[in-house]
Amino acid sequence: MQPASSKLGCFIFSLILVLFASGTVRADAGKDLFDKMCASCHSIGGGDGAGPDLKGVGAKRSSEWLMQIITDPAKLTASKDPAQAELVKKYGMEMPGLGVSRADAEKIVAFLGGGAPAAGGAAPSAASGGASAPAETKAAPPAEVVVTKELLATGRDLFTGKQRFANGGAPCVSCHRFDYPGIYSGALAADLTGLYGKMGENGVRGVLKSLNFPVMKKIYADRPLTDDEATALTALFKDASARKQAQSDPYPVAGLGFFAFCLIAALAFKRRYK
């Protein structure tokens, strides 16, 4: 019969393996989320971009501070967090709220190195460069946008300015390029054709609702988009992403070609041995 101490040792070893494996899975998931949600502005070791290079950020900032700036950066700004204020001064913009859930933020933080422990082991305060976990229960995220002809028509009209934004903001087409049927766009700012593919639905909604980029912030400071307008534009970006993916995917065309080849070969074989 196996001694109790041996059984306990096996249990502890198994538990360590499980925890290590779960941490690895979380970090991998965090990398995927980082590539999709963060890499358009941040690098890891590649230098500053629209935002700071995040190499080593896990050793500089507490995990709760990182969680806060990922999930709800506006709260750091509202609390006059000094670290956030320094970043805004340096880069000329606040990080936009991208609608990242706390669960996804935990994966991103794990990928970035887990965060430095708060001073004294306590949860960091906003004044010390961190923020405690929000106590309130957040509202559930909006349902996924279902693309319809009506939504696409509205999104296209809002993008081009054919339909004005309710609060008087400038149409997107005046600055942004967007490769989509019926839209002839500008090229002063970023190409938005692949926005949905890079940021996903929550990310696109977050950008549209915050508009915290330098020029956009000035233009839309007192002219935010309504929820319905953000939904229509999200549907437009989602459809553009689907079209782009369909055009770049060789498998449907290759599959049809192979099917046609097999059909011709079968007919030739049938005639030969008829």
CSV table of C-alpha atoms in Angstrom, one decimal:
chain,number,residue,atom,x,y,z
A,1,MET,CA,0.0,0.0,0.0
A,2,GLN,CA,1.4,3.4,-0.9
A,3,PRO,CA,2.4,5.6,2.1
A,4,ALA,CA,0.3,8.7,2.8
A,5,SER,CA,3.3,11.0,2.4
A,6,SER,CA,3.9,9.5,-1.1
A,7,LYS,CA,0.3,10.1,-2.1
A,8,LEU,CA,0.5,13.7,-0.9
A,9,GLY,CA,3.7,14.3,-2.8
A,10,CYS,CA,2.1,12.9,-6.0
A,11,PHE,CA,-1.0,15.1,-5.4
A,12,ILE,CA,1.1,18.3,-5.0
A,13,PHE,CA,3.2,17.5,-8.0
A,14,SER,CA,0.1,16.9,-10.1
A,15,LEU,CA,-1.4,20.2,-8.8
A,16,ILE,CA,1.8,22.1,-9.9
A,17,LEU,CA,1.6,20.6,-13.3
A,18,VAL,CA,-2.1,21.6,-13.7
A,19,LEU,CA,-1.4,25.1,-12.5
A,20,PHE,CA,1.6,25.4,-14.8
A,21,ALA,CA,-0.4,24.1,-17.8
A,22,SER,CA,-3.3,26.5,-17.0
A,23,GLY,CA,-0.9,29.4,-16.8
A,24,THR,CA,0.6,28.5,-20.2
A,25,VAL,CA,-2.8,28.2,-21.8
A,26,ARG,CA,-3.8,31.6,-20.4
A,27,ALA,CA,-0.6,33.2,-21.6
A,28,ASP,CA,-1.2,31.8,-25.1
A,29,ALA,CA,-4.8,33.0,-25.1
A,30,GLY,CA,-3.4,36.4,-23.9
A,31,LYS,CA,-1.0,36.5,-26.9
A,32,ASP,CA,-3.9,36.0,-29.3
A,33,LEU,CA,-5.9,38.7,-27.6
A,34,PHE,CA,-2.9,41.1,-27.6
A,35,ASP,CA,-2.3,40.5,-31.3
A,36,LYS,CA,-6.0,41.2,-32.1
A,37,MET,CA,-6.7,44.1,-29.7
A,38,CYS,CA,-3.4,45.8,-28.8
A,39,ALA,CA,-0.8,45.2,-31.4
A,40,SER,CA,-2.1,48.0,-33.7
A,41,CYS,CA,-0.8,50.6,-31.2
A,42,HIS,CA,1.6,48.7,-29.0
A,43,SER,CA,4.7,46.5,-29.6
A,44,ILE,CA,6.7,44.3,-27.2
A,45,GLY,CA,10.3,45.2,-27.8
A,46,GLY,CA,9.7,46.9,-31.1
A,47,GLY,CA,9.7,50.5,-29.9
A,48,ASP,CA,6.9,52.9,-29.2
A,49,GLY,CA,4.0,53.3,-31.7
A,50,ALA,CA,0.8,55.1,-31.1
A,51,GLY,CA,1.2,53.9,-27.6
A,52,PRO,CA,4.2,52.8,-25.5
A,53,ASP,CA,6.3,49.7,-26.1
A,54,LEU,CA,5.1,47.2,-23.5
A,55,LYS,CA,8.3,45.2,-23.0
A,56,GLY,CA,8.8,44.7,-19.3
A,57,VAL,CA,5.5,46.5,-18.4
A,58,GLY,CA,4.6,43.5,-16.1
A,59,ALA,CA,7.5,44.4,-13.8
A,60,LYS,CA,6.7,48.1,-13.8
A,61,ARG,CA,3.0,48.2,-13.1
A,62,SER,CA,0.8,46.2,-10.8
A,63,SER,CA,-1.6,43.6,-12.2
A,64,GLU,CA,-4.6,45.6,-11.0
A,65,TRP,CA,-3.4,48.8,-12.7
A,66,LEU,CA,-2.9,46.9,-15.9
A,67,MET,CA,-6.4,45.4,-15.6
A,68,GLN,CA,-7.8,48.9,-15.1
A,69,ILE,CA,-6.2,50.5,-18.0
A,70,ILE,CA,-7.2,47.6,-20.3
A,71,THR,CA,-10.8,47.3,-19.1
A,72,ASP,CA,-11.7,50.9,-18.3
A,73,PRO,CA,-9.0,53.5,-18.8
A,74,ALA,CA,-11.4,56.4,-18.4
A,75,LYS,CA,-11.6,55.6,-14.6
A,76,LEU,CA,-7.8,56.2,-14.3
A,77,THR,CA,-8.2,59.5,-16.1
A,78,ALA,CA,-11.1,60.5,-13.9
A,79,SER,CA,-9.2,59.7,-10.8
A,80,LYS,CA,-6.2,61.8,-12.0
A,81,ASP,CA,-3.9,58.8,-11.9
A,82,PRO,CA,-0.4,60.1,-12.3
A,83,ALA,CA,0.9,57.3,-14.4
A,84,GLN,CA,-2.1,57.6,-16.8
A,85,ALA,CA,-1.6,61.4,-16.9
A,86,GLU,CA,2.0,61.0,-17.8
A,87,LEU,CA,1.1,58.6,-20.7
A,88,VAL,CA,-1.6,61.0,-22.0
A,89,LYS,CA,0.9,63.9,-21.9
A,90,LYS,CA,3.6,61.8,-23.7
A,91,TYR,CA,1.4,60.3,-26.5
A,92,GLY,CA,-1.2,63.0,-26.8
A,93,MET,CA,-4.2,60.8,-26.3
A,94,GLU,CA,-6.0,58.6,-23.8
A,95,MET,CA,-6.1,54.9,-24.5
A,96,PRO,CA,-9.6,54.2,-25.9
A,97,GLY,CA,-11.9,51.9,-24.1
A,98,LEU,CA,-12.1,48.8,-26.2
A,99,GLY,CA,-14.7,46.9,-24.3
A,100,VAL,CA,-12.3,44.2,-23.1
A,101,SER,CA,-13.9,41.9,-20.5
A,102,ARG,CA,-12.1,41.4,-17.2
A,103,ALA,CA,-11.6,37.7,-18.0
A,104,ASP,CA,-9.9,38.6,-21.3
A,105,ALA,CA,-7.9,41.4,-19.6
A,106,GLU,CA,-6.5,38.8,-17.1
A,107,LYS,CA,-5.3,36.7,-20.1
A,108,ILE,CA,-3.6,39.8,-21.6
A,109,VAL,CA,-2.0,40.7,-18.3
A,110,ALA,CA,-0.7,37.1,-17.9
A,111,PHE,CA,0.9,37.4,-21.4
A,112,LEU,CA,2.5,40.7,-20.4
A,113,GLY,CA,4.2,39.1,-17.4
A,114,GLY,CA,1.5,39.1,-14.7
A,115,GLY,CA,2.1,42.6,-13.2
A,116,ALA,CA,4.2,43.7,-10.3
A,117,PRO,CA,2.9,43.1,-6.8
A,118,ALA,CA,1.3,46.2,-5.2
A,119,ALA,CA,3.2,47.9,-2.4
A,120,GLY,CA,2.7,46.2,0.9
A,121,GLY,CA,0.8,43.4,-0.7
A,122,ALA,CA,-2.4,45.4,-0.8
A,123,ALA,CA,-4.5,46.2,-3.8
A,124,PRO,CA,-3.0,49.3,-5.5
A,125,SER,CA,-4.8,52.6,-5.4
A,126,ALA,CA,-5.2,55.0,-8.3
A,127,ALA,CA,-2.8,57.4,-6.6
A,128,SER,CA,0.0,54.8,-6.4
A,129,GLY,CA,-0.3,54.0,-10.1
A,130,GLY,CA,-2.8,51.2,-9.8
A,131,ALA,CA,-6.5,50.8,-9.3
A,132,SER,CA,-8.6,48.4,-7.2
A,133,ALA,CA,-10.9,46.0,-9.0
A,134,PRO,CA,-14.3,47.6,-9.6
A,135,ALA,CA,-16.8,46.5,-7.0
A,136,GLU,CA,-19.9,47.0,-9.0
A,137,THR,CA,-21.2,44.5,-11.4
A,138,LYS,CA,-20.8,45.7,-15.0
A,139,ALA,CA,-23.6,45.5,-17.4
A,140,ALA,CA,-23.5,42.6,-19.9
A,141,PRO,CA,-21.9,43.5,-23.2
A,142,PRO,CA,-24.3,44.3,-26.1
A,143,ALA,CA,-25.5,41.4,-28.2
A,144,GLU,CA,-23.4,40.6,-31.3
A,145,VAL,CA,-24.4,42.7,-34.3
A,146,VAL,CA,-26.3,40.8,-36.9
A,147,VAL,CA,-25.5,42.3,-40.3
A,148,THR,CA,-28.7,43.2,-42.2
A,149,LYS,CA,-29.3,45.2,-45.4
A,150,GLU,CA,-30.9,47.9,-43.3
A,151,LEU,CA,-28.0,48.2,-41.0
A,152,LEU,CA,-25.5,48.2,-43.8
A,153,ALA,CA,-27.4,50.9,-45.7
A,154,THR,CA,-27.4,53.1,-42.5
A,155,GLY,CA,-23.8,52.4,-41.8
A,156,ARG,CA,-22.8,53.3,-45.3
A,157,ASP,CA,-24.8,56.5,-45.3
A,158,LEU,CA,-23.3,57.5,-41.9
A,159,PHE,CA,-19.8,56.8,-43.1
A,160,THR,CA,-20.2,58.8,-46.3
A,161,GLY,CA,-22.2,61.7,-44.7
A,162,LYS,CA,-25.3,61.0,-46.7
A,163,GLN,CA,-27.0,60.6,-43.3
A,164,ARG,CA,-25.7,63.1,-40.7
A,165,PHE,CA,-24.7,61.9,-37.2
A,166,ALA,CA,-27.3,62.9,-34.6
A,167,ASN,CA,-24.9,65.0,-32.6
A,168,GLY,CA,-23.3,66.7,-35.6
A,169,GLY,CA,-20.0,64.9,-35.9
A,170,ALA,CA,-18.0,64.9,-39.2
A,171,PRO,CA,-18.5,61.9,-41.5
A,172,CYS,CA,-15.8,59.2,-41.5
A,173,VAL,CA,-15.2,59.5,-45.2
A,174,SER,CA,-13.7,63.0,-44.9
A,175,CYS,CA,-10.5,61.5,-43.4
A,176,HIS,CA,-10.5,57.7,-43.6
A,177,ARG,CA,-10.0,55.3,-46.5
A,178,PHE,CA,-12.5,52.4,-46.6
A,179,ASP,CA,-12.5,49.8,-49.3
A,180,TYR,CA,-16.2,49.0,-49.7
A,181,PRO,CA,-18.7,49.0,-52.6
A,182,GLY,CA,-20.3,52.4,-53.1
A,183,ILE,CA,-17.8,54.3,-50.8
A,184,TYR,CA,-15.2,56.6,-52.3
A,185,SER,CA,-13.1,57.6,-49.4
A,186,GLY,CA,-10.3,59.9,-48.2
A,187,ALA,CA,-6.8,59.0,-47.2
A,188,LEU,CA,-5.8,61.5,-44.5
A,189,ALA,CA,-6.1,59.0,-41.7
A,190,ALA,CA,-6.0,55.2,-41.1
A,191,ASP,CA,-7.5,52.8,-43.5
A,192,LEU,CA,-10.5,51.3,-41.7
A,193,THR,CA,-11.2,48.4,-44.0
A,194,GLY,CA,-9.5,45.9,-41.7
A,195,LEU,CA,-10.5,47.5,-38.4
A,196,TYR,CA,-13.0,44.7,-37.5
A,197,GLY,CA,-10.5,42.0,-38.3
A,198,LYS,CA,-7.9,43.6,-36.0
A,199,MET,CA,-10.1,44.5,-33.0
A,200,GLY,CA,-13.2,42.4,-33.1
A,201,GLU,CA,-16.6,43.5,-32.3
A,202,ASN,CA,-16.0,44.8,-28.7
A,203,GLY,CA,-12.9,46.6,-29.8
A,204,VAL,CA,-14.7,48.4,-32.7
A,205,ARG,CA,-17.6,49.3,-30.4
A,206,GLY,CA,-15.1,50.7,-27.8
A,207,VAL,CA,-13.3,52.8,-30.4
A,208,LEU,CA,-16.6,54.2,-31.8
A,209,LYS,CA,-17.9,55.1,-28.4
A,210,SER,CA,-14.7,56.6,-27.0
A,211,LEU,CA,-13.1,58.2,-30.1
A,212,ASN,CA,-10.1,59.0,-27.9
A,213,PHE,CA,-7.6,59.4,-30.8
A,214,PRO,CA,-6.0,62.9,-30.9
A,215,VAL,CA,-7.7,64.5,-33.9
A,216,MET,CA,-11.0,62.6,-33.5
A,217,LYS,CA,-11.2,63.6,-29.8
A,218,LYS,CA,-11.2,67.2,-30.8
A,219,ILE,CA,-13.8,66.8,-33.6
A,220,TYR,CA,-16.2,64.6,-31.5
A,221,ALA,CA,-15.5,66.0,-28.0
A,222,ASP,CA,-19.1,67.2,-27.7
A,223,ARG,CA,-20.5,65.1,-30.5
A,224,PRO,CA,-20.5,61.4,-29.4
A,225,LEU,CA,-22.0,58.7,-31.6
A,226,THR,CA,-25.3,57.2,-30.5
A,227,ASP,CA,-25.6,53.5,-29.7
A,228,ASP,CA,-27.6,53.0,-32.9
A,229,GLU,CA,-25.0,54.8,-35.0
A,230,ALA,CA,-22.2,52.8,-33.4
A,231,THR,CA,-24.1,49.6,-34.2
A,232,ALA,CA,-24.7,50.5,-37.8
A,233,LEU,CA,-21.0,51.4,-38.4
A,234,THR,CA,-19.9,48.2,-36.6
A,235,ALA,CA,-22.1,46.2,-39.0
A,236,LEU,CA,-20.5,48.0,-41.9
A,237,PHE,CA,-17.0,47.2,-40.6
A,238,LYS,CA,-18.0,43.6,-39.9
A,239,ASP,CA,-19.3,43.1,-43.4
A,240,ALA,CA,-16.1,44.7,-44.9
A,241,SER,CA,-14.0,42.3,-42.9
A,242,ALA,CA,-16.0,39.3,-44.1
A,243,ARG,CA,-15.7,40.5,-47.7
A,244,LYS,CA,-12.0,40.9,-47.4
A,245,GLN,CA,-11.6,37.5,-45.9
A,246,ALA,CA,-13.6,35.9,-48.6
A,247,GLN,CA,-11.5,37.6,-51.3
A,248,SER,CA,-8.3,36.5,-49.7
A,249,ASP,CA,-9.4,32.9,-49.0
A,250,PRO,CA,-8.2,30.7,-51.9
A,251,TYR,CA,-10.0,27.5,-50.8
A,252,PRO,CA,-13.5,28.1,-52.2
A,253,VAL,CA,-12.0,29.0,-55.6
A,254,ALA,CA,-9.6,26.1,-55.4
A,255,GLY,CA,-12.4,23.8,-54.4
A,256,LEU,CA,-14.6,24.8,-57.3
A,257,GLY,CA,-11.6,24.3,-59.7
A,258,PHE,CA,-10.9,20.8,-58.3
A,259,PHE,CA,-14.6,19.9,-58.6
A,260,ALA,CA,-14.7,21.1,-62.2
A,261,PHE,CA,-11.5,19.1,-63.0
A,262,CYS,CA,-13.0,15.9,-61.5
A,263,LEU,CA,-16.3,16.4,-63.4
A,264,ILE,CA,-14.4,16.9,-66.7
A,265,ALA,CA,-12.2,13.8,-66.0
A,266,ALA,CA,-15.3,11.7,-65.2
A,267,LEU,CA,-17.1,12.7,-68.4
A,268,ALA,CA,-14.0,12.0,-70.5
A,269,PHE,CA,-13.6,8.6,-68.8
A,270,LYS,CA,-17.2,7.8,-69.4
A,271,ARG,CA,-17.0,8.6,-73.1
A,272,ARG,CA,-13.9,6.7,-73.5
A,273,TYR,CA,-15.3,3.4,-72.2
A,274,LYS,CA,-18.9,3.9,-73.4
